[in-house]
XYZ file of C-alpha atoms in Angstrom:
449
model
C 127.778 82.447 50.016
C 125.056 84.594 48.665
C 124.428 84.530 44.450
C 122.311 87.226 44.001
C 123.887 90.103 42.219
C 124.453 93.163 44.374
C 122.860 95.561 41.937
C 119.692 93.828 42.438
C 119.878 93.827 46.250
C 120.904 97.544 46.121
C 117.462 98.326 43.986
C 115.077 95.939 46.548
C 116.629 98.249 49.123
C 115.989 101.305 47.648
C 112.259 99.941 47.066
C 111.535 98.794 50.829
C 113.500 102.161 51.960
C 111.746 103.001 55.379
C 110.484 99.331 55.967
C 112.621 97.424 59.431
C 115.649 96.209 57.162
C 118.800 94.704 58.653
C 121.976 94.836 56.484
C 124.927 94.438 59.200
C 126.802 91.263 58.300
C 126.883 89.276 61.362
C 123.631 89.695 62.241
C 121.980 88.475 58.940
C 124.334 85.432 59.456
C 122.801 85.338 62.633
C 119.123 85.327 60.747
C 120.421 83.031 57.781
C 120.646 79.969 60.664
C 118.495 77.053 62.296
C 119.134 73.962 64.130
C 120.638 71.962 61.276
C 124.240 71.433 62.971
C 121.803 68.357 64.617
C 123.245 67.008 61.767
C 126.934 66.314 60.541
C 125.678 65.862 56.942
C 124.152 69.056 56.704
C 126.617 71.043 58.515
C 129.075 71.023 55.328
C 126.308 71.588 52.906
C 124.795 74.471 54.655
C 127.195 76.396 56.847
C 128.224 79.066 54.538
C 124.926 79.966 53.372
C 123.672 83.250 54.323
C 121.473 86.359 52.814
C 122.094 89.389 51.733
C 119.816 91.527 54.212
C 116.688 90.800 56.409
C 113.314 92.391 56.513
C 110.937 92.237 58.987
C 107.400 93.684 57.970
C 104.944 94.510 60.476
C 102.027 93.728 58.311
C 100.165 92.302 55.364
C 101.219 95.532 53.053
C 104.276 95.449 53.797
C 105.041 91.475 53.219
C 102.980 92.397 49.623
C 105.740 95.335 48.984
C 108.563 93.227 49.781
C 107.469 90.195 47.256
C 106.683 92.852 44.494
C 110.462 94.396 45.090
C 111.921 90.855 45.149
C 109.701 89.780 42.218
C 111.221 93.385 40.231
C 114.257 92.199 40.757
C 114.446 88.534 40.831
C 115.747 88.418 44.216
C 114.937 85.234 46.197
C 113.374 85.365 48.964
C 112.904 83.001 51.997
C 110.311 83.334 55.183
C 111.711 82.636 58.449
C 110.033 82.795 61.808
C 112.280 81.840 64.904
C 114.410 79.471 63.079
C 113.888 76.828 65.168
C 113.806 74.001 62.634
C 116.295 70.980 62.179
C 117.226 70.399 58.917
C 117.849 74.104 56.694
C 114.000 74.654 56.504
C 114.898 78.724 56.476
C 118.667 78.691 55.427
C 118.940 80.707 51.940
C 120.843 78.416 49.769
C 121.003 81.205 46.777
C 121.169 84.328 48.699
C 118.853 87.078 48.407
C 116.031 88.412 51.355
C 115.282 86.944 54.213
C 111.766 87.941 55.435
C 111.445 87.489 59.387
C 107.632 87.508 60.138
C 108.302 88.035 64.124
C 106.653 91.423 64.219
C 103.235 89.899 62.570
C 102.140 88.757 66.168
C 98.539 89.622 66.651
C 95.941 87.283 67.461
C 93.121 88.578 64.777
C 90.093 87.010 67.048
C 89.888 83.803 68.891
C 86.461 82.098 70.699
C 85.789 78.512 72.140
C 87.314 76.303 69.440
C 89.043 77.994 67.124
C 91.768 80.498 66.938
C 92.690 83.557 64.022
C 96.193 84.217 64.111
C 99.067 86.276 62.219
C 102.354 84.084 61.372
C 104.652 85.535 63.616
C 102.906 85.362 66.919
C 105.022 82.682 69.382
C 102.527 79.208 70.396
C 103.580 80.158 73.961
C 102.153 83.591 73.374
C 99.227 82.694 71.640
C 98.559 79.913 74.355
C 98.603 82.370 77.490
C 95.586 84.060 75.478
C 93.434 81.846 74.656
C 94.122 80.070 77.855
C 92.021 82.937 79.569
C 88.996 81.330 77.726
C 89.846 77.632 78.922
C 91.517 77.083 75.341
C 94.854 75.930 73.865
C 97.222 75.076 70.940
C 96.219 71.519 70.062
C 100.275 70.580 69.240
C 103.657 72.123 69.551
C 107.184 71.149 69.304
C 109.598 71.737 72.102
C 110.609 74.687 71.199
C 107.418 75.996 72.038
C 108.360 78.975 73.970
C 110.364 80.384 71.008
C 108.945 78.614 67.770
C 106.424 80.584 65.716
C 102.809 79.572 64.413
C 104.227 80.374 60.900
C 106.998 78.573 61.194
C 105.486 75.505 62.733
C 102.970 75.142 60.192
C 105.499 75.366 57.415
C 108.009 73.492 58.527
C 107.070 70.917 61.073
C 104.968 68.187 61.149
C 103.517 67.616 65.041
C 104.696 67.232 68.879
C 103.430 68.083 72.272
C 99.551 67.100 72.202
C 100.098 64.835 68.840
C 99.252 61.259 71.114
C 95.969 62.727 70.978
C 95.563 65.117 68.201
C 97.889 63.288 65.492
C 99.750 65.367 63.037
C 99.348 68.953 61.314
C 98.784 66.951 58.065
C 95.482 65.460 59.604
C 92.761 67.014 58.311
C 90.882 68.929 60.983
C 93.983 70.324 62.378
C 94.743 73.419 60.322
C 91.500 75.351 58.990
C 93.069 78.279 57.018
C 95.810 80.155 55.769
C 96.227 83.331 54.222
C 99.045 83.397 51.912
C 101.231 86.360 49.915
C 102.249 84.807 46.667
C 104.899 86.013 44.121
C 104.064 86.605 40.924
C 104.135 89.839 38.954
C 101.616 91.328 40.489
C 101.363 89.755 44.242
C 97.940 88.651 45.178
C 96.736 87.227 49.024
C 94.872 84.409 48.853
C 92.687 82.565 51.414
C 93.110 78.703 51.542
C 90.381 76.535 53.435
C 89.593 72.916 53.583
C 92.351 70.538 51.832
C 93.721 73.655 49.799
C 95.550 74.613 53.044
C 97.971 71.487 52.232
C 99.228 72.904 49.258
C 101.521 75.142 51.347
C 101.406 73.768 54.897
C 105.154 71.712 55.045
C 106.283 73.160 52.149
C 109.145 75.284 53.957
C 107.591 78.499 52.845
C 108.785 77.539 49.123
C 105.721 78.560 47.462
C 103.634 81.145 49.361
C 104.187 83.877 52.057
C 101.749 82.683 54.946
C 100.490 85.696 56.552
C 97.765 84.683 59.021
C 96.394 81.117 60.095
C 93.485 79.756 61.270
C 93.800 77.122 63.722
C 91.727 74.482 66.086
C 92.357 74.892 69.718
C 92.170 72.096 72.545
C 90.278 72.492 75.960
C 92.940 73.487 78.093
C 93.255 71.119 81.038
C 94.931 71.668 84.537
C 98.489 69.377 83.094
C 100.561 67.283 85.306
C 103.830 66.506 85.089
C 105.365 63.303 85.674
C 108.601 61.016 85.558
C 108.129 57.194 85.835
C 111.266 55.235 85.791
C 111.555 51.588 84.512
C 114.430 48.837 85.248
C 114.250 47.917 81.700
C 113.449 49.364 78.719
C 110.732 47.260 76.809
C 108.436 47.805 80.065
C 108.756 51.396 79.824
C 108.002 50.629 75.797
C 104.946 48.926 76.752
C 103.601 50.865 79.582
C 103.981 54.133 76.731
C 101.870 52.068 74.262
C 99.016 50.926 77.020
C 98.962 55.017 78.527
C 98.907 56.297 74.624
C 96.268 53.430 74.133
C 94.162 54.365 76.769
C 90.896 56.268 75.477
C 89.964 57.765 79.235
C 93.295 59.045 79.989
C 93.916 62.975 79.115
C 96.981 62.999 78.427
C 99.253 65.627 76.079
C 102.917 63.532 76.205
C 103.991 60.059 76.478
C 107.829 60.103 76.047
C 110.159 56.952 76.867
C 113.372 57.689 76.899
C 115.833 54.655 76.909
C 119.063 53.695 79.597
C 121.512 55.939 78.931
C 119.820 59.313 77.306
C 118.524 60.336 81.128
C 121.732 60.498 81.730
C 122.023 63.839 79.735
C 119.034 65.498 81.317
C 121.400 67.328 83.965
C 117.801 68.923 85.718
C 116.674 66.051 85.796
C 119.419 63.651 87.176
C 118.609 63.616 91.005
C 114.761 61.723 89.609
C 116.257 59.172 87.148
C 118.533 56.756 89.246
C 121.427 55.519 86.936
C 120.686 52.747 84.633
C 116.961 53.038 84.709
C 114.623 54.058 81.986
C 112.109 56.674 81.925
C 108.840 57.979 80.562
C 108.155 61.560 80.606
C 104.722 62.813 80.899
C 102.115 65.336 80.625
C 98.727 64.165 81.959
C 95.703 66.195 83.311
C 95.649 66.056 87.372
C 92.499 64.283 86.754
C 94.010 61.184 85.566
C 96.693 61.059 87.947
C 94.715 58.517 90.311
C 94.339 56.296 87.276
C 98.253 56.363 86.493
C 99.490 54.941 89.515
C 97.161 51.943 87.977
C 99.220 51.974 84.798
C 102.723 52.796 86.494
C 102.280 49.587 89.118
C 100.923 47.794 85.928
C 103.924 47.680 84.270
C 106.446 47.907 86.909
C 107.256 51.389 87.025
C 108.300 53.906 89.775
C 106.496 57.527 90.293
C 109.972 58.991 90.445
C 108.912 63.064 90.165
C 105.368 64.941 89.779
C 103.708 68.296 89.985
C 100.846 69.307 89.691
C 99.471 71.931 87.191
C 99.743 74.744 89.676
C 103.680 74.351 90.067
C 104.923 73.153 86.362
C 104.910 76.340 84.906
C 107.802 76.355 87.509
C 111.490 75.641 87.156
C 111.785 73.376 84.359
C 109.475 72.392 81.686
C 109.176 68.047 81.295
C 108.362 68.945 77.550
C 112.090 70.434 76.979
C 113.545 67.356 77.450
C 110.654 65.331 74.666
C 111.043 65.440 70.902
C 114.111 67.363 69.462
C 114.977 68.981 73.132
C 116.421 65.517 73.395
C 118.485 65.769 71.316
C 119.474 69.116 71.972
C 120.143 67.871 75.372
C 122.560 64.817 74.552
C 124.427 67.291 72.132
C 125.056 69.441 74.386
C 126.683 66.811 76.307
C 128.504 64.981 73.243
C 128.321 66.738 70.273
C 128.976 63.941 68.011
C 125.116 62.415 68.622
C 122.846 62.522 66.048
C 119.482 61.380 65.291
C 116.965 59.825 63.327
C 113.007 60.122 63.170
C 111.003 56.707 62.399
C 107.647 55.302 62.684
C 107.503 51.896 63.544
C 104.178 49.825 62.165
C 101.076 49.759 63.681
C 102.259 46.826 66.390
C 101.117 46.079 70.052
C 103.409 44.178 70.864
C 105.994 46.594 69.257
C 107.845 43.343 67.625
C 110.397 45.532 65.267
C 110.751 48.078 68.178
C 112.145 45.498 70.565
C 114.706 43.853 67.490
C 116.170 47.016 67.046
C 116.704 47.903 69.745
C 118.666 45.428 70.727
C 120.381 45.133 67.818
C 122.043 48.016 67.931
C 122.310 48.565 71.756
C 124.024 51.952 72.466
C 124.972 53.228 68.730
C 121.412 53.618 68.183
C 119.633 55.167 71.611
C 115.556 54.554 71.818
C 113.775 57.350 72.269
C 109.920 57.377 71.478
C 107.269 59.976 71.138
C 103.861 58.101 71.147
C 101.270 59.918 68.306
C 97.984 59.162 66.665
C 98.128 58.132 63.043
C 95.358 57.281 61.402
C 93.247 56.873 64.500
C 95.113 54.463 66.801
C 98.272 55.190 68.702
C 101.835 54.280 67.685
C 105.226 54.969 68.529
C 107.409 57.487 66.333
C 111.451 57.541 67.516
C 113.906 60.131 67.685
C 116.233 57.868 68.310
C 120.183 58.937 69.019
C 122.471 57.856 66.939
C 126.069 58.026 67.457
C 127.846 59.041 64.565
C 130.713 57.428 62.890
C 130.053 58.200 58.939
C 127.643 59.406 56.012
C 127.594 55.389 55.624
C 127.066 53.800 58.538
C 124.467 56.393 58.993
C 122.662 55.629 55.696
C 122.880 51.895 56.548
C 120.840 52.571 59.735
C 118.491 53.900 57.620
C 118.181 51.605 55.019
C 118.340 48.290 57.152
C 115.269 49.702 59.109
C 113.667 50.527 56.116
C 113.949 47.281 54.957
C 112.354 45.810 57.724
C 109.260 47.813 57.636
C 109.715 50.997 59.869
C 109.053 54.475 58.090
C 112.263 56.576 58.356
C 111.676 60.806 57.994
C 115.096 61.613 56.985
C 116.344 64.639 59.376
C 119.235 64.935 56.795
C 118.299 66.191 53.856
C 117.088 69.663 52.908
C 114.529 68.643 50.311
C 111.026 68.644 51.727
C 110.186 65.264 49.652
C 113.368 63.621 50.796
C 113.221 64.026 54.148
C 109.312 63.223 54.682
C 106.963 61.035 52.354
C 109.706 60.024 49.953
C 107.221 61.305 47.298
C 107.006 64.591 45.178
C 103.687 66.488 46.111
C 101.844 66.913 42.531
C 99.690 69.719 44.408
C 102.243 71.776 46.016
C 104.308 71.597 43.269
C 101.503 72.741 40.862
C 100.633 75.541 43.323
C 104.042 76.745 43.239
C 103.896 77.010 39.513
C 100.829 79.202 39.766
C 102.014 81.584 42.644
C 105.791 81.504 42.517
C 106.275 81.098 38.677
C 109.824 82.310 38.873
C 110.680 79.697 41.573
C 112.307 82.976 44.039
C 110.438 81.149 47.400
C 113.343 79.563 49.375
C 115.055 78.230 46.259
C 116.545 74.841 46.163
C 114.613 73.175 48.828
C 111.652 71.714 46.791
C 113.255 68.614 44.901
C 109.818 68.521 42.302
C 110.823 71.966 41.058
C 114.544 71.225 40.390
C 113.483 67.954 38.385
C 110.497 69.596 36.332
């Protein structure tokens, strides 16, 4: 439950007085959550952690007002956008404010290119804008109808559009962020160039972004597609050869492995039973070229639309990345999952061992990305869950054999990505946050100083 000492929320009240504040119990609960059930290790940890009250500021002023209050008082505070993240990003582990940025919505200025954008504003949102100048969001995850830019940026790490645009941590794909910090007297500073790292997947643990400046993507007229495969490793391969493929548009590449179709109810009457799939997202001017690839490698044009109709019914990217998983759990609550690069392999060697090694405990799913300039194959693979142990032996016994596991069960930004602490975030934080109030407990470097 929340630590901070009720005198000191009482006075950060009386200081925001006439700001959007929300104090009714069940509904900062409600704002205290994400997506972390996804995982039955962090379910215990984090399930009674909530704040003390919510504020949602409509501007820059007003985010600078609440970080002066919560400096005052040495409240903690922790930034939350839709909440949409897996592992506790946004949960308050000590208490204190929560600051909800989904009122700071407004798209500053936009032109061919290049987008200016406050934190709050929803990718879908921002995309049916600067889609009226041929334009779009380079990436987003599949929550993109309800995640925020804000949030995204702090908290996850790529998605939709990565097989051709990479990851948020490649240079080129985040320009500049504004950011609140929290010292004694709260300054906003502009970041640009590599600076913009020092806070971009840090959770929001050691500046308040306010506004972001981001790269957009030509907006193409997308496709939507289902290919199904009698086996597996075909569908594997025919992923890798698409994601390969330097003339094909393309913004998804998702293989899904015998039996996780079988939780995509929408989707049942296209993927026969016992068959494989690949879900895409192609422009309608590669679909010619496809059928190439599908016959290829064996494949069967089960479902497609064309760009016209796929903003109807449902969306092929809600059932890619962590809608996957959302989708099996809603099923069978017990599955869990694990995110992994494999190495830089065509003939996806490891891939293939593992998954037949551990058949149906472990279910291959793969999201095809760019990293460091060629195309590979990250997994969100479904695990199904016994114990803590056998989980951690997954982990470790894939480690050991050279694929790169992003641990979605951990809280701590360095555990659960590069394994490493971040000397620049860490110093930044020291600068702009120097009595560590920003989302508290989630930065393992500032715990061990």
């Amino acid at each position: 439950m929340a630590t901070t000492t009720s005198n000191a929320i009482a006075s950060v009240l009386a200081d925001l007085a006439g700001l959007d504040l929300i104090t009714e119990p069940s509904q900062v609960a409600k704002l205290s959550q994400d997506y972390y059930h996804f995982s039955p290790v962090l379910q215990p940890q984090l399930q009674d952690k909530f704040g003390d009250v919510v504020v949602r500021p409509v501007n820059e002023a007003e985010v600078l007002q609440v970080a002066q209050a919560c400096v005052r008082y040495r409240v903690p505070l922790t930034v939350r956008g839709a909440g949409t993240g897996n592992y506790g990003q946004c949960i308050p582990l000590e208490g204190g404010v929560i600051l909800d940025l989904t009122r700071m919505t407004a798209v500053k200025w936009m032109k061919p290119g290049l987008l200016r954008v406050e934190a709050g504003a929803k990718l879908a949102a921002i995309d049916k804008q600067t889609r009226e100048i041929g334009w779009e969001i380079r990436m987003a995850p599949s929550t993109y109808r309800t995640a925020t830019i804000g949030g995204f940026i702090g908290g996850g790490s790529g998605g939709i559009g990565s097989v051709t645009y990479g990851q948020l941590r490649d240079r080129g794909n985040l320009l500049a962020v504004r950011v609140v910090t929290m010292e004694d007297q709260p300054r906003v500073l502009e970041l640009r160039g590599d600076a913009v790292y020092q806070v971009a997947h840090a959770y929001g643990t050691n500046g308040i972004i306010t506004e972001l400046e981001i790269p957009l993507a030509p907006a193409y007229p997308w496709a939507e597609v289902i290919v199904t495969f009698s086996n597996f490793m075909s569908a594997a391969r025919f992923g890798q050869s698409l994601s390969d493929a330097d003339g094909m548009i393309k913004k998804l590449v998702c293989i899904c492995a015998d039996p996780i179709p079988n939780y995509f109810a929408a989707l049942k009457s296209y993927i026969p039973s016992r068959k494989s799939c690949a879900l895409l997202i192609v422009s309608e001017t590669c679909l010619e070229p496809l059928n190439e690839f599908v016959k290829e490698f064996g494949g069967e044009i089960s479902y497609q639309k064309n760009a016209e109709d796929a903003g109807k019914g449902f969306a092929l990217a809600e059932y890619s990345w962590n809608h996957t998983t959302l989708h099996a759990r809603s099923v069978d609550s017990s599955i869990t999952y694990l995110q992994t690069l494999f190495p830089d392999d065509k003939n996806l060697t490891l891939l293939e061992e593992m998954y037949h090694h551990y058949g149906d405990e472990v279910m291959m799913h793969l999201e095809f990305l760019r990293v460091g300039g060629t195309a590979r194959p990250a997994s969100l693979q479904l695990v199904r869950y016994s114990t803590e142990e056998r989980l951690n032996e997954i982990i470790a016994h894939h480690e050991s054999k050279g694929a790169f596991i992003f641990n979605p069960h951990t809280y701590l930004i360095e555990d659960g990505g590069m394994k490493m602490v971040d000397l620049a975030q860490l110093q930044f934080k020291e600068k702009v946050d120097p009595y560590g109030l920003l989302n508290p407990g989630k930065m393992r470097a500032w715990l061990e100083r």
